[in-house]
Amino acid sequence: AVSSVGNGRMRSLCLSSLLLLHGACCCYIAPASRSECSNTASRRRCRPPLLWSGETSAELVIRAPPQLLFEVYADIERMPEWSPLLERVTLVDPAARRSEWALRVPRPLTRLVNAAGLQNLVQWEAMHELDPPRALRWRSLSGVQNSGEATFTPVAGQPRATTVRLRMSYTLPDLAGPLAETRLAQSFVRRTMHGAMTRFRDAMEAQAAAAVAADDGGGGGA
């Protein structure tokens, strides 16, 4: 069991290292100025960067009403409770629904991130929009391009059950495409997303069950 856990951490660390190291190579290719573009030797730097896009989705049925799930999920500062990869989420402008996000960087990579100036890969800004109680959508404003939505659909015939669908799209430098498409990367992303949804489900089902028990107890006392 110890060996399995160690191997899992090593795989996650290797994947993170590869992504961050790739980002380091790309981030240091600064865009050329217009005057530089007239120079033949600099024309390569003037070309638009090649990008690679991908998408990941997951679905889960949660025994709790849509309104409860939406209200809790829309409290984005609680996101680290569901996703251990997040260090913090701060709602910096409630009116504009603008927020700051930070990943929990493995300690061996912290020095690399700081030395290479890759903070924009592990810290970014985003904004979200609400469609209560059906959906929450977001898109990044800085850092790695990403967007997505979470939808909350009542299960027919089950008033206290909801189908939650989570979809995330992301855009990476083209050279990262082959890495992102590997079995290791895809498995890592799916496990991370499903793990976050499972933690959210467990917490919400416990909260919904407690609310039902409190209502039943109050009714019996009356």
GROMACS .gro file of C-alpha atoms in nm:
model
  222
    1ALA     CA    1   0.000   0.000   0.000
    2VAL     CA    2   0.282   0.239   0.084
    3SER     CA    3   0.450   0.163  -0.247
    4SER     CA    4   0.126   0.231  -0.436
    5VAL     CA    5   0.079   0.569  -0.268
    6GLY     CA    6   0.441   0.658  -0.333
    7ASN     CA    7   0.409   0.567  -0.699
    8GLY     CA    8   0.092   0.775  -0.729
    9ARG     CA    9   0.261   1.080  -0.580
   10MET     CA   10   0.560   1.031  -0.807
   11ARG     CA   11   0.339   1.012  -1.117
   12SER     CA   12   0.156   1.332  -1.015
   13LEU     CA   13   0.487   1.506  -0.945
   14CYS     CA   14   0.631   1.398  -1.281
   15LEU     CA   15   0.325   1.520  -1.468
   16SER     CA   16   0.328   1.854  -1.287
   17SER     CA   17   0.701   1.890  -1.350
   18LEU     CA   18   0.661   1.829  -1.722
   19LEU     CA   19   0.378   2.080  -1.753
   20LEU     CA   20   0.563   2.347  -1.555
   21LEU     CA   21   0.890   2.289  -1.737
   22HIS     CA   22   0.711   2.317  -2.070
   23GLY     CA   23   0.553   2.639  -1.948
   24ALA     CA   24   0.897   2.770  -1.857
   25CYS     CA   25   1.019   2.716  -2.212
   26CYS     CA   26   0.714   2.892  -2.359
   27CYS     CA   27   0.698   3.183  -2.114
   28TYR     CA   28   1.052   3.290  -2.186
   29ILE     CA   29   0.976   3.336  -2.558
   30ALA     CA   30   0.873   3.698  -2.520
   31PRO     CA   31   0.664   3.856  -2.800
   32ALA     CA   32   0.868   4.066  -3.039
   33SER     CA   33   0.801   4.435  -3.093
   34ARG     CA   34   0.688   4.576  -3.429
   35SER     CA   35   1.033   4.709  -3.502
   36GLU     CA   36   1.181   4.367  -3.435
   37CYS     CA   37   0.931   4.211  -3.675
   38SER     CA   38   1.094   4.397  -3.962
   39ASN     CA   39   1.412   4.208  -3.886
   40THR     CA   40   1.424   3.877  -4.074
   41ALA     CA   41   1.597   3.705  -3.783
   42SER     CA   42   1.309   3.800  -3.554
   43ARG     CA   43   1.018   3.707  -3.778
   44ARG     CA   44   0.973   3.369  -3.616
   45ARG     CA   45   0.898   3.543  -3.287
   46CYS     CA   46   0.626   3.751  -3.458
   47ARG     CA   47   0.421   3.451  -3.562
   48PRO     CA   48   0.112   3.379  -3.350
   49PRO     CA   49   0.167   3.090  -3.105
   50LEU     CA   50   0.026   2.750  -3.196
   51LEU     CA   51  -0.235   2.638  -2.946
   52TRP     CA   52  -0.385   2.303  -2.849
   53SER     CA   53  -0.733   2.271  -2.700
   54GLY     CA   54  -0.886   1.993  -2.496
   55GLU     CA   55  -1.197   1.921  -2.292
   56THR     CA   56  -1.281   1.701  -1.995
   57SER     CA   57  -1.623   1.629  -1.847
   58ALA     CA   58  -1.780   1.425  -1.569
   59GLU     CA   59  -2.128   1.353  -1.438
   60LEU     CA   60  -2.262   1.243  -1.099
   61VAL     CA   61  -2.602   1.200  -0.933
   62ILE     CA   62  -2.625   1.359  -0.588
   63ARG     CA   63  -2.907   1.293  -0.343
   64ALA     CA   64  -2.977   1.658  -0.268
   65PRO     CA   65  -3.201   1.926  -0.426
   66PRO     CA   66  -3.060   2.144  -0.708
   67GLN     CA   67  -3.108   2.470  -0.515
   68LEU     CA   68  -2.886   2.353  -0.229
   69LEU     CA   69  -2.616   2.224  -0.464
   70PHE     CA   70  -2.615   2.541  -0.671
   71GLU     CA   71  -2.597   2.773  -0.370
   72VAL     CA   72  -2.302   2.587  -0.218
   73TYR     CA   73  -2.116   2.544  -0.547
   74ALA     CA   74  -2.165   2.913  -0.629
   75ASP     CA   75  -1.979   2.998  -0.307
   76ILE     CA   76  -1.654   2.970  -0.503
   77GLU     CA   77  -1.430   3.045  -0.205
   78ARG     CA   78  -1.525   2.697  -0.080
   79MET     CA   79  -1.381   2.531  -0.392
   80PRO     CA   80  -1.062   2.415  -0.212
   81GLU     CA   81  -1.288   2.202   0.011
   82TRP     CA   82  -1.377   1.991  -0.294
   83SER     CA   83  -1.046   2.012  -0.480
   84PRO     CA   84  -0.726   1.955  -0.276
   85LEU     CA   85  -0.520   2.081  -0.573
   86LEU     CA   86  -0.646   2.432  -0.499
   87GLU     CA   87  -0.465   2.633  -0.235
   88ARG     CA   88  -0.722   2.912  -0.222
   89VAL     CA   89  -0.993   3.097  -0.415
   90THR     CA   90  -1.062   3.460  -0.330
   91LEU     CA   91  -1.360   3.659  -0.458
   92VAL     CA   92  -1.191   3.997  -0.508
   93ASP     CA   93  -1.480   4.175  -0.683
   94PRO     CA   94  -1.824   4.036  -0.592
   95ALA     CA   95  -2.009   4.278  -0.823
   96ALA     CA   96  -1.809   4.170  -1.129
   97ARG     CA   97  -1.777   3.813  -0.996
   98ARG     CA   98  -1.400   3.833  -1.045
   99SER     CA   99  -1.185   3.594  -0.843
  100GLU     CA  100  -0.823   3.495  -0.786
  101TRP     CA  101  -0.722   3.128  -0.785
  102ALA     CA  102  -0.405   2.957  -0.665
  103LEU     CA  103  -0.294   2.596  -0.708
  104ARG     CA  104  -0.138   2.398  -0.428
  105VAL     CA  105   0.210   2.347  -0.570
  106PRO     CA  106   0.404   2.039  -0.452
  107ARG     CA  107   0.693   2.152  -0.234
  108PRO     CA  108   0.966   2.015  -0.469
  109LEU     CA  109   0.825   2.237  -0.747
  110THR     CA  110   0.786   2.560  -0.549
  111ARG     CA  111   1.146   2.667  -0.604
  112LEU     CA  112   1.121   2.591  -0.976
  113VAL     CA  113   0.802   2.795  -1.011
  114ASN     CA  114   0.951   3.096  -0.832
  115ALA     CA  115   1.287   3.079  -1.007
  116ALA     CA  116   1.135   3.045  -1.354
  117GLY     CA  117   0.875   3.318  -1.297
  118LEU     CA  118   0.587   3.076  -1.362
  119GLN     CA  119   0.348   3.218  -1.104
  120ASN     CA  120   0.096   3.283  -1.382
  121LEU     CA  121   0.067   2.906  -1.431
  122VAL     CA  122  -0.028   2.843  -1.069
  123GLN     CA  123  -0.210   3.169  -0.994
  124TRP     CA  124  -0.471   3.325  -1.220
  125GLU     CA  125  -0.782   3.541  -1.232
  126ALA     CA  126  -1.124   3.430  -1.349
  127MET     CA  127  -1.480   3.553  -1.369
  128HIS     CA  128  -1.802   3.357  -1.344
  129GLU     CA  129  -2.169   3.400  -1.424
  130LEU     CA  130  -2.469   3.249  -1.250
  131ASP     CA  131  -2.793   3.103  -1.384
  132PRO     CA  132  -2.962   2.995  -1.060
  133PRO     CA  133  -3.032   2.725  -0.982
  134ARG     CA  134  -2.938   2.560  -1.310
  135ALA     CA  135  -2.580   2.650  -1.397
  136LEU     CA  136  -2.255   2.824  -1.310
  137ARG     CA  137  -2.011   2.916  -1.589
  138TRP     CA  138  -1.659   3.053  -1.569
  139ARG     CA  139  -1.363   3.159  -1.781
  140SER     CA  140  -1.008   3.255  -1.695
  141LEU     CA  141  -0.885   3.612  -1.736
  142SER     CA  142  -0.514   3.532  -1.700
  143GLY     CA  143  -0.279   3.235  -1.683
  144VAL     CA  144  -0.361   2.914  -1.869
  145GLN     CA  145  -0.676   2.965  -2.078
  146ASN     CA  146  -0.965   2.763  -1.938
  147SER     CA  147  -1.341   2.780  -1.915
  148GLY     CA  148  -1.625   2.556  -1.817
  149GLU     CA  149  -1.963   2.510  -1.660
  150ALA     CA  150  -2.138   2.314  -1.389
  151THR     CA  151  -2.506   2.229  -1.441
  152PHE     CA  152  -2.761   2.105  -1.190
  153THR     CA  153  -3.057   1.909  -1.335
  154PRO     CA  154  -3.335   1.754  -1.121
  155VAL     CA  155  -3.369   1.379  -1.160
  156ALA     CA  156  -3.717   1.297  -1.292
  157GLY     CA  157  -3.937   1.146  -1.023
  158GLN     CA  158  -3.679   1.212  -0.750
  159PRO     CA  159  -3.729   1.561  -0.603
  160ARG     CA  160  -3.426   1.524  -0.376
  161ALA     CA  161  -3.183   1.402  -0.642
  162THR     CA  162  -2.982   1.606  -0.892
  163THR     CA  163  -2.760   1.522  -1.187
  164VAL     CA  164  -2.447   1.737  -1.171
  165ARG     CA  165  -2.246   1.773  -1.491
  166LEU     CA  166  -1.906   1.938  -1.494
  167ARG     CA  167  -1.730   2.035  -1.817
  168MET     CA  168  -1.392   2.205  -1.850
  169SER     CA  169  -1.216   2.329  -2.163
  170TYR     CA  170  -0.853   2.439  -2.168
  171THR     CA  171  -0.603   2.573  -2.420
  172LEU     CA  172  -0.232   2.497  -2.397
  173PRO     CA  173   0.071   2.572  -2.615
  174ASP     CA  174   0.068   2.330  -2.908
  175LEU     CA  175   0.382   2.148  -2.792
  176ALA     CA  176   0.197   2.047  -2.474
  177GLY     CA  177  -0.073   1.869  -2.675
  178PRO     CA  178   0.104   1.533  -2.698
  179LEU     CA  179   0.172   1.544  -2.324
  180ALA     CA  180  -0.187   1.635  -2.239
  181GLU     CA  181  -0.316   1.351  -2.458
  182THR     CA  182  -0.113   1.080  -2.289
  183ARG     CA  183  -0.290   0.816  -2.084
  184LEU     CA  184  -0.113   0.940  -1.773
  185ALA     CA  185  -0.229   1.301  -1.820
  186GLN     CA  186  -0.586   1.210  -1.912
  187SER     CA  187  -0.614   0.969  -1.621
  188PHE     CA  188  -0.474   1.233  -1.384
  189VAL     CA  189  -0.729   1.494  -1.500
  190ARG     CA  190  -1.023   1.253  -1.482
  191ARG     CA  191  -0.927   1.128  -1.135
  192THR     CA  192  -0.884   1.483  -1.010
  193MET     CA  193  -1.221   1.596  -1.146
  194HIS     CA  194  -1.406   1.286  -1.024
  195GLY     CA  195  -1.240   1.310  -0.683
  196ALA     CA  196  -1.354   1.672  -0.645
  197MET     CA  197  -1.711   1.583  -0.745
  198THR     CA  198  -1.716   1.288  -0.506
  199ARG     CA  199  -1.607   1.506  -0.214
  200PHE     CA  200  -1.874   1.759  -0.307
  201ARG     CA  201  -2.136   1.483  -0.329
  202ASP     CA  202  -2.049   1.336   0.011
  203ALA     CA  203  -2.061   1.675   0.182
  204MET     CA  204  -2.389   1.777   0.017
  205GLU     CA  205  -2.566   1.446   0.079
  206ALA     CA  206  -2.470   1.467   0.447
  207GLN     CA  207  -2.599   1.827   0.465
  208ALA     CA  208  -2.923   1.739   0.284
  209ALA     CA  209  -2.982   1.436   0.509
  210ALA     CA  210  -2.925   1.649   0.819
  211ALA     CA  211  -3.176   1.907   0.693
  212VAL     CA  212  -3.438   1.636   0.629
  213ALA     CA  213  -3.381   1.485   0.974
  214ALA     CA  214  -3.417   1.830   1.134
  215ASP     CA  215  -3.743   1.892   0.946
  216ASP     CA  216  -3.882   1.552   1.042
  217GLY     CA  217  -3.784   1.605   1.404
  218GLY     CA  218  -3.945   1.947   1.410
  219GLY     CA  219  -4.264   1.811   1.259
  220GLY     CA  220  -4.281   1.531   1.511
  221GLY     CA  221  -4.235   1.771   1.799
  222ALA     CA  222  -4.523   1.986   1.677
   0.00000   0.00000   0.00000
